[in-house]
PDB file of C-alpha atoms in Angstrom:
ATOM      1  CA  UNK A 241       5.610   2.723  18.265  1.00 91.00           C
ATOM      2  CA  UNK A 242       4.484   0.346  20.728  1.00 94.00           C
ATOM      3  CA  UNK A 243       7.986  -1.260  20.417  1.00 96.00           C
ATOM      4  CA  UNK A 244      11.383   0.335  20.340  1.00 93.00           C
ATOM      5  CA  UNK A 245      14.157   0.539  18.438  1.00 93.00           C
ATOM      6  CA  UNK A 246      16.950  -2.191  19.166  1.00 95.00           C
ATOM      7  CA  UNK A 247      20.342  -0.552  20.824  1.00 94.00           C
ATOM      8  CA  UNK A 248      21.910  -2.708  18.761  1.00 95.00           C
ATOM      9  CA  UNK A 249      21.348  -4.434  15.851  1.00 97.00           C
ATOM     10  CA  UNK A 250      23.019  -8.011  14.354  1.00 97.00           C
ATOM     11  CA  UNK A 251      26.453  -7.612  11.716  1.00 97.00           C
ATOM     12  CA  UNK A 252      23.659  -9.169   8.883  1.00 96.00           C
ATOM     13  CA  UNK A 253      20.574  -6.244   9.358  1.00 97.00           C
ATOM     14  CA  UNK A 254      23.071  -3.736   9.645  1.00 97.00           C
ATOM     15  CA  UNK A 255      23.848  -2.963   5.608  1.00 96.00           C
ATOM     16  CA  UNK A 256      20.802  -3.080   4.708  1.00 95.00           C
ATOM     17  CA  UNK A 257      19.753   0.185   7.425  1.00 96.00           C
ATOM     18  CA  UNK A 258      23.092   2.013   6.196  1.00 97.00           C
ATOM     19  CA  UNK A 259      21.776   1.722   2.779  1.00 96.00           C
ATOM     20  CA  UNK A 260      18.049   3.184   3.878  1.00 95.00           C
ATOM     21  CA  UNK A 261      20.072   5.329   5.606  1.00 95.00           C
ATOM     22  CA  UNK A 262      21.374   7.553   2.221  1.00 96.00           C
ATOM     23  CA  UNK A 263      18.891   6.618   0.195  1.00 94.00           C
ATOM     24  CA  UNK A 264      16.475   7.917   1.899  1.00 93.00           C
ATOM     25  CA  UNK A 265      17.387  10.464   4.909  1.00 94.00           C
ATOM     26  CA  UNK A 266      16.624   7.528   7.836  1.00 95.00           C
ATOM     27  CA  UNK A 267      16.641   3.867   8.163  1.00 96.00           C
ATOM     28  CA  UNK A 268      12.375   2.695   7.609  1.00 97.00           C
ATOM     29  CA  UNK A 269      10.791   2.239  10.578  1.00 97.00           C
ATOM     30  CA  UNK A 270       9.944  -1.358  10.103  1.00 98.00           C
ATOM     31  CA  UNK A 271      13.210  -2.257   8.961  1.00 97.00           C
ATOM     32  CA  UNK A 272      13.866  -1.716  12.882  1.00 97.00           C
ATOM     33  CA  UNK A 273      11.564  -4.380  14.120  1.00 98.00           C
ATOM     34  CA  UNK A 274      12.281  -6.732  11.350  1.00 98.00           C
ATOM     35  CA  UNK A 275      15.152  -6.057  11.924  1.00 97.00           C
ATOM     36  CA  UNK A 276      14.913  -7.506  16.066  1.00 97.00           C
ATOM     37  CA  UNK A 277      14.452 -11.324  14.371  1.00 97.00           C
ATOM     38  CA  UNK A 278      17.325 -11.588  10.731  1.00 97.00           C
ATOM     39  CA  UNK A 279      15.812 -13.977   9.395  1.00 97.00           C
ATOM     40  CA  UNK A 280      12.488 -12.646   9.008  1.00 97.00           C
ATOM     41  CA  UNK A 281      14.095  -9.503   8.367  1.00 97.00           C
ATOM     42  CA  UNK A 282      16.272 -10.974   5.198  1.00 97.00           C
ATOM     43  CA  UNK A 283      13.162 -13.584   4.666  1.00 97.00           C
ATOM     44  CA  UNK A 284      10.340 -10.506   3.945  1.00 97.00           C
ATOM     45  CA  UNK A 285      13.467  -8.118   2.071  1.00 96.00           C
ATOM     46  CA  UNK A 286      13.900 -10.539  -0.853  1.00 96.00           C
ATOM     47  CA  UNK A 287       9.707 -10.953  -0.770  1.00 98.00           C
ATOM     48  CA  UNK A 288       8.505  -7.496  -1.517  1.00 97.00           C
ATOM     49  CA  UNK A 289      12.373  -7.500  -3.486  1.00 96.00           C
ATOM     50  CA  UNK A 290      11.546  -9.985  -5.789  1.00 98.00           C
ATOM     51  CA  UNK A 291       7.872  -9.148  -6.174  1.00 98.00           C
ATOM     52  CA  UNK A 292       9.379  -5.126  -6.704  1.00 97.00           C
ATOM     53  CA  UNK A 293      12.074  -6.267  -9.439  1.00 96.00           C
ATOM     54  CA  UNK A 294      12.647  -4.664 -12.643  1.00 94.00           C
ATOM     55  CA  UNK A 295      10.921  -7.275 -14.804  1.00 96.00           C
ATOM     56  CA  UNK A 296       8.853  -8.342 -13.407  1.00 98.00           C
ATOM     57  CA  UNK A 297       5.362  -8.589 -14.800  1.00 97.00           C
ATOM     58  CA  UNK A 298       3.476  -6.480 -13.908  1.00 98.00           C
ATOM     59  CA  UNK A 299       3.913  -2.555 -14.750  1.00 97.00           C
ATOM     60  CA  UNK A 300       5.784  -0.418 -11.661  1.00 97.00           C
ATOM     61  CA  UNK A 301       2.318   2.048 -12.411  1.00 98.00           C
ATOM     62  CA  UNK A 302       0.157  -0.879 -11.342  1.00 98.00           C
ATOM     63  CA  UNK A 303       2.375  -2.492  -8.338  1.00 98.00           C
ATOM     64  CA  UNK A 304       2.786   0.703  -6.978  1.00 98.00           C
ATOM     65  CA  UNK A 305      -1.733   0.998  -6.902  1.00 98.00           C
ATOM     66  CA  UNK A 306      -1.661  -2.244  -5.820  1.00 98.00           C
ATOM     67  CA  UNK A 307       0.138  -1.526  -2.699  1.00 98.00           C
ATOM     68  CA  UNK A 308      -1.074   2.125  -1.633  1.00 98.00           C
ATOM     69  CA  UNK A 309      -4.858   0.760  -2.144  1.00 98.00           C
ATOM     70  CA  UNK A 310      -3.875  -2.168   0.122  1.00 98.00           C
ATOM     71  CA  UNK A 311      -2.237   0.445   2.891  1.00 98.00           C
ATOM     72  CA  UNK A 312      -5.244   2.489   2.386  1.00 97.00           C
ATOM     73  CA  UNK A 313      -7.729  -0.454   3.198  1.00 97.00           C
ATOM     74  CA  UNK A 314      -5.680  -1.632   6.252  1.00 97.00           C
ATOM     75  CA  UNK A 315      -4.886   2.383   7.716  1.00 97.00           C
ATOM     76  CA  UNK A 316      -1.624   1.705   7.445  1.00 97.00           C
ATOM     77  CA  UNK A 317       0.321   5.389   8.045  1.00 96.00           C
ATOM     78  CA  UNK A 318       3.780   4.566   7.408  1.00 97.00           C
ATOM     79  CA  UNK A 319       3.156   1.645   4.271  1.00 97.00           C
ATOM     80  CA  UNK A 320       0.960   4.713   2.878  1.00 97.00           C
ATOM     81  CA  UNK A 321       3.479   7.381   3.407  1.00 96.00           C
ATOM     82  CA  UNK A 322       6.243   4.893   1.470  1.00 96.00           C
ATOM     83  CA  UNK A 323       4.587   3.010  -0.843  1.00 96.00           C
ATOM     84  CA  UNK A 324       2.842   6.563  -1.932  1.00 96.00           C
ATOM     85  CA  UNK A 325       6.119   7.922  -2.476  1.00 95.00           C
ATOM     86  CA  UNK A 326       6.765   5.206  -5.016  1.00 95.00           C
ATOM     87  CA  UNK A 327       3.452   5.931  -6.850  1.00 96.00           C
ATOM     88  CA  UNK A 328       3.845   9.566  -6.942  1.00 95.00           C
ATOM     89  CA  UNK A 329       7.711   8.876  -8.589  1.00 95.00           C
ATOM     90  CA  UNK A 330       6.104   6.247 -11.193  1.00 96.00           C
ATOM     91  CA  UNK A 331       2.745   7.394 -12.327  1.00 96.00           C
ATOM     92  CA  UNK A 332       2.198  11.117 -14.498  1.00 92.00           C
ATOM     93  CA  UNK A 333      -1.621  11.720 -12.675  1.00 93.00           C
ATOM     94  CA  UNK A 334      -1.872  13.030  -9.549  1.00 95.00           C
ATOM     95  CA  UNK A 335      -5.282  12.961 -10.111  1.00 95.00           C
ATOM     96  CA  UNK A 336      -5.367  10.003  -9.963  1.00 96.00           C
ATOM     97  CA  UNK A 337      -2.458   9.473  -7.110  1.00 95.00           C
ATOM     98  CA  UNK A 338      -5.693  11.471  -4.887  1.00 95.00           C
ATOM     99  CA  UNK A 339      -8.286  10.032  -6.245  1.00 96.00           C
ATOM    100  CA  UNK A 340      -7.088   6.420  -5.121  1.00 97.00           C
ATOM    101  CA  UNK A 341      -8.794   6.034  -1.703  1.00 95.00           C
ATOM    102  CA  UNK A 342     -12.082   6.809  -3.439  1.00 96.00           C
ATOM    103  CA  UNK A 343     -10.978   5.220  -7.800  1.00 97.00           C
ATOM    104  CA  UNK A 344     -15.216   4.267  -7.604  1.00 96.00           C
ATOM    105  CA  UNK A 345     -15.793   7.484  -7.232  1.00 96.00           C
ATOM    106  CA  UNK A 346     -13.723   8.919  -9.896  1.00 96.00           C
ATOM    107  CA  UNK A 347     -13.342   5.890 -12.286  1.00 96.00           C
ATOM    108  CA  UNK A 348     -12.649   7.283 -15.156  1.00 96.00           C
ATOM    109  CA  UNK A 349      -8.777   8.009 -14.271  1.00 97.00           C
ATOM    110  CA  UNK A 350      -8.843   4.815 -14.274  1.00 97.00           C
ATOM    111  CA  UNK A 351      -7.747   1.774 -17.056  1.00 97.00           C
ATOM    112  CA  UNK A 352     -10.405  -1.195 -17.833  1.00 98.00           C
ATOM    113  CA  UNK A 353      -7.331  -2.979 -16.340  1.00 98.00           C
ATOM    114  CA  UNK A 354      -6.353  -1.132 -13.441  1.00 98.00           C
ATOM    115  CA  UNK A 355     -10.027  -1.166 -11.895  1.00 98.00           C
ATOM    116  CA  UNK A 356     -10.335  -4.642 -12.404  1.00 98.00           C
ATOM    117  CA  UNK A 357      -7.006  -4.811 -10.272  1.00 98.00           C
ATOM    118  CA  UNK A 358      -7.820  -2.367  -8.601  1.00 98.00           C
ATOM    119  CA  UNK A 359     -12.005  -4.607  -7.398  1.00 98.00           C
ATOM    120  CA  UNK A 360      -9.242  -7.409  -6.917  1.00 98.00           C
ATOM    121  CA  UNK A 361      -7.343  -5.696  -4.630  1.00 98.00           C
ATOM    122  CA  UNK A 362     -10.308  -4.869  -1.879  1.00 98.00           C
ATOM    123  CA  UNK A 363     -11.711  -8.845  -2.726  1.00 98.00           C
ATOM    124  CA  UNK A 364      -9.103  -9.846  -1.106  1.00 98.00           C
ATOM    125  CA  UNK A 365      -8.765  -8.087   1.269  1.00 98.00           C
ATOM    126  CA  UNK A 366     -11.759  -5.974   3.034  1.00 97.00           C
ATOM    127  CA  UNK A 367     -13.202  -8.873   5.121  1.00 96.00           C
ATOM    128  CA  UNK A 368     -16.342 -10.265   3.838  1.00 96.00           C
ATOM    129  CA  UNK A 369     -15.493  -9.960   0.621  1.00 97.00           C
ATOM    130  CA  UNK A 370     -14.286 -12.775  -1.946  1.00 97.00           C
ATOM    131  CA  UNK A 371     -12.425 -13.360  -5.612  1.00 98.00           C
ATOM    132  CA  UNK A 372     -15.126 -14.050  -7.738  1.00 97.00           C
ATOM    133  CA  UNK A 373     -14.500 -16.532 -10.939  1.00 97.00           C
ATOM    134  CA  UNK A 374     -15.491 -13.351 -12.770  1.00 97.00           C
ATOM    135  CA  UNK A 375     -13.384 -11.804 -10.948  1.00 97.00           C
ATOM    136  CA  UNK A 376     -10.152 -14.035 -11.990  1.00 97.00           C
ATOM    137  CA  UNK A 377     -11.934 -14.198 -15.882  1.00 97.00           C
ATOM    138  CA  UNK A 378     -11.937  -9.939 -16.154  1.00 97.00           C
ATOM    139  CA  UNK A 379      -7.773 -10.017 -14.839  1.00 98.00           C
ATOM    140  CA  UNK A 380      -7.214 -12.232 -17.685  1.00 98.00           C
ATOM    141  CA  UNK A 381      -7.879  -9.967 -20.798  1.00 97.00           C
ATOM    142  CA  UNK A 382      -3.906  -7.952 -19.158  1.00 98.00           C
ATOM    143  CA  UNK A 383      -2.577 -11.386 -17.133  1.00 98.00           C
ATOM    144  CA  UNK A 384      -1.477 -15.143 -18.076  1.00 98.00           C
ATOM    145  CA  UNK A 385      -1.846 -17.701 -14.911  1.00 97.00           C
ATOM    146  CA  UNK A 386       1.956 -17.113 -14.275  1.00 98.00           C
ATOM    147  CA  UNK A 387       1.210 -13.272 -13.517  1.00 98.00           C
ATOM    148  CA  UNK A 388      -1.907 -13.590 -11.668  1.00 98.00           C
ATOM    149  CA  UNK A 389      -0.098 -15.474  -8.949  1.00 98.00           C
ATOM    150  CA  UNK A 390       2.442 -12.813  -9.368  1.00 98.00           C
ATOM    151  CA  UNK A 391      -0.546  -9.863  -8.619  1.00 98.00           C
ATOM    152  CA  UNK A 392      -1.715 -12.216  -5.919  1.00 98.00           C
ATOM    153  CA  UNK A 393       1.357 -12.354  -4.243  1.00 98.00           C
ATOM    154  CA  UNK A 394       1.848  -9.094  -3.481  1.00 98.00           C
ATOM    155  CA  UNK A 395      -1.725  -8.123  -2.612  1.00 98.00           C
ATOM    156  CA  UNK A 396      -1.147 -11.162   0.243  1.00 98.00           C
ATOM    157  CA  UNK A 397       2.541  -9.614   0.847  1.00 98.00           C
ATOM    158  CA  UNK A 398       0.747  -5.677   1.541  1.00 98.00           C
ATOM    159  CA  UNK A 399      -1.659  -6.845   3.636  1.00 98.00           C
ATOM    160  CA  UNK A 400       0.892  -9.076   5.480  1.00 98.00           C
ATOM    161  CA  UNK A 401       3.815  -5.577   5.545  1.00 98.00           C
ATOM    162  CA  UNK A 402       0.186  -3.171   6.353  1.00 98.00           C
ATOM    163  CA  UNK A 403      -1.243  -5.273   9.671  1.00 98.00           C
ATOM    164  CA  UNK A 404       2.616  -5.931  11.306  1.00 98.00           C
ATOM    165  CA  UNK A 405       3.077  -2.267  10.959  1.00 98.00           C
ATOM    166  CA  UNK A 406      -0.519  -1.492  12.018  1.00 98.00           C
ATOM    167  CA  UNK A 407      -0.256  -3.780  15.211  1.00 98.00           C
ATOM    168  CA  UNK A 408       2.408  -2.411  16.447  1.00 98.00           C
ATOM    169  CA  UNK A 409       1.904   1.341  15.135  1.00 97.00           C
ATOM    170  CA  UNK A 410       4.354   2.395  12.921  1.00 97.00           C
ATOM    171  CA  UNK A 411       3.816   6.606  11.946  1.00 96.00           C
ATOM    172  CA  UNK A 412       4.475   7.748   8.783  1.00 96.00           C
ATOM    173  CA  UNK A 413       7.948   9.270   8.318  1.00 96.00           C
ATOM    174  CA  UNK A 414       7.145  12.107   5.618  1.00 94.00           C
ATOM    175  CA  UNK A 415       8.624  10.653   2.255  1.00 94.00           C
ATOM    176  CA  UNK A 416       5.224  11.463   0.130  1.00 92.00           C
ATOM    177  CA  UNK A 417       4.773  14.770  -0.457  1.00 84.00           C
ATOM    178  CA  UNK A 418       1.392  14.332  -2.118  1.00 86.00           C
ATOM    179  CA  UNK A 419      -1.387  13.972   0.603  1.00 78.00           C
ATOM    180  CA  UNK A 420      -2.858  10.909   0.406  1.00 83.00           C
ATOM    181  CA  UNK A 421      -5.393   9.209   2.345  1.00 73.00           C
ATOM    182  CA  UNK A 422      -6.255   5.874   3.429  1.00 66.00           C
ATOM    183  CA  UNK A 423     -10.072   4.547   3.268  1.00 57.00           C
ATOM    184  CA  UNK A 424     -10.557   4.905   6.856  1.00 53.00           C
ATOM    185  CA  UNK A 425     -10.067   8.979   6.955  1.00 55.00           C
ATOM    186  CA  UNK A 426     -11.851   9.468   4.117  1.00 54.00           C
ATOM    187  CA  UNK A 427     -14.920   7.700   5.927  1.00 51.00           C
ATOM    188  CA  UNK A 428     -14.057   9.547   9.132  1.00 50.00           C
ATOM    189  CA  UNK A 429     -14.753  13.023   6.839  1.00 46.00           C
ATOM    190  CA  UNK A 430     -17.083  11.585   5.137  1.00 46.00           C
ATOM    191  CA  UNK A 431     -19.369  11.639   8.468  1.00 48.00           C
ATOM    192  CA  UNK A 432     -17.828  14.402  10.043  1.00 48.00           C
ATOM    193  CA  UNK A 433     -19.521  15.917   7.202  1.00 47.00           C
ATOM    194  CA  UNK A 434     -22.980  13.863   7.229  1.00 48.00           C
ATOM    195  CA  UNK A 435     -23.370  14.540  11.496  1.00 45.00           C
ATOM    196  CA  UNK A 436     -22.530  18.942   9.732  1.00 46.00           C
ATOM    197  CA  UNK A 437     -25.489  18.480   7.499  1.00 45.00           C
ATOM    198  CA  UNK A 438     -27.299  16.660  10.178  1.00 45.00           C
ATOM    199  CA  UNK A 439     -26.748  19.203  12.841  1.00 44.00           C
ATOM    200  CA  UNK A 440     -27.614  23.068   9.703  1.00 51.00           C
ATOM    201  CA  UNK A 441     -31.728  24.009  10.838  1.00 51.00           C
ATOM    202  CA  UNK A 442     -33.695  23.203   8.042  1.00 49.00           C
ATOM    203  CA  UNK A 443     -33.819  26.334   5.500  1.00 48.00           C
ATOM    204  CA  UNK A 444     -36.646  28.582   6.262  1.00 48.00           C
ATOM    205  CA  UNK A 445     -39.485  29.317   3.620  1.00 46.00           C
ATOM    206  CA  UNK A 446     -40.419  31.857   2.795  1.00 45.00           C
ATOM    207  CA  UNK A 447     -44.533  32.921   2.470  1.00 40.00           C
TER     208      UNK A 447
END
């Protein structure tokens, strides 16, 4: 991590850090960074707390799929780990969780609603892609306009969180027991396989 933990945190931050240690066994590393600026700390905590509330119009699985996919696309180790833990708690399909980084290759594991959401996530997150009217029309089969605002806000928030953590090199904390890779790691693995194949001698032909 590129910034060190403070020796002492504000009295306005310490209660939540204590709760994290009790619930997760450790303080969440991003909180130690946001906690340097207590107003930002509580704004971020309140923003995500509202978006992930019990009575959100987005289902718990949808919210976690969004957070993990954005985390993968930003190559945020901490975010993939922490959001992956929550997804594992909410989703009863281990195959779906493991396939998320390459979901278009395993599209039958996902519902039509989830596919529409993942297309929207990638259009908002990947540089050079754009949201289209067709995407929004597709999403409106399942989400009204108020729900679309929440979905868009959740994607935007997770991008903020992932970019913050990636810039400051926040590591994973070992929360998720299911191996979930980032999109970048998948691409690296594919490149290694391609390179390995390229160096193999061609099969000999028998006359």
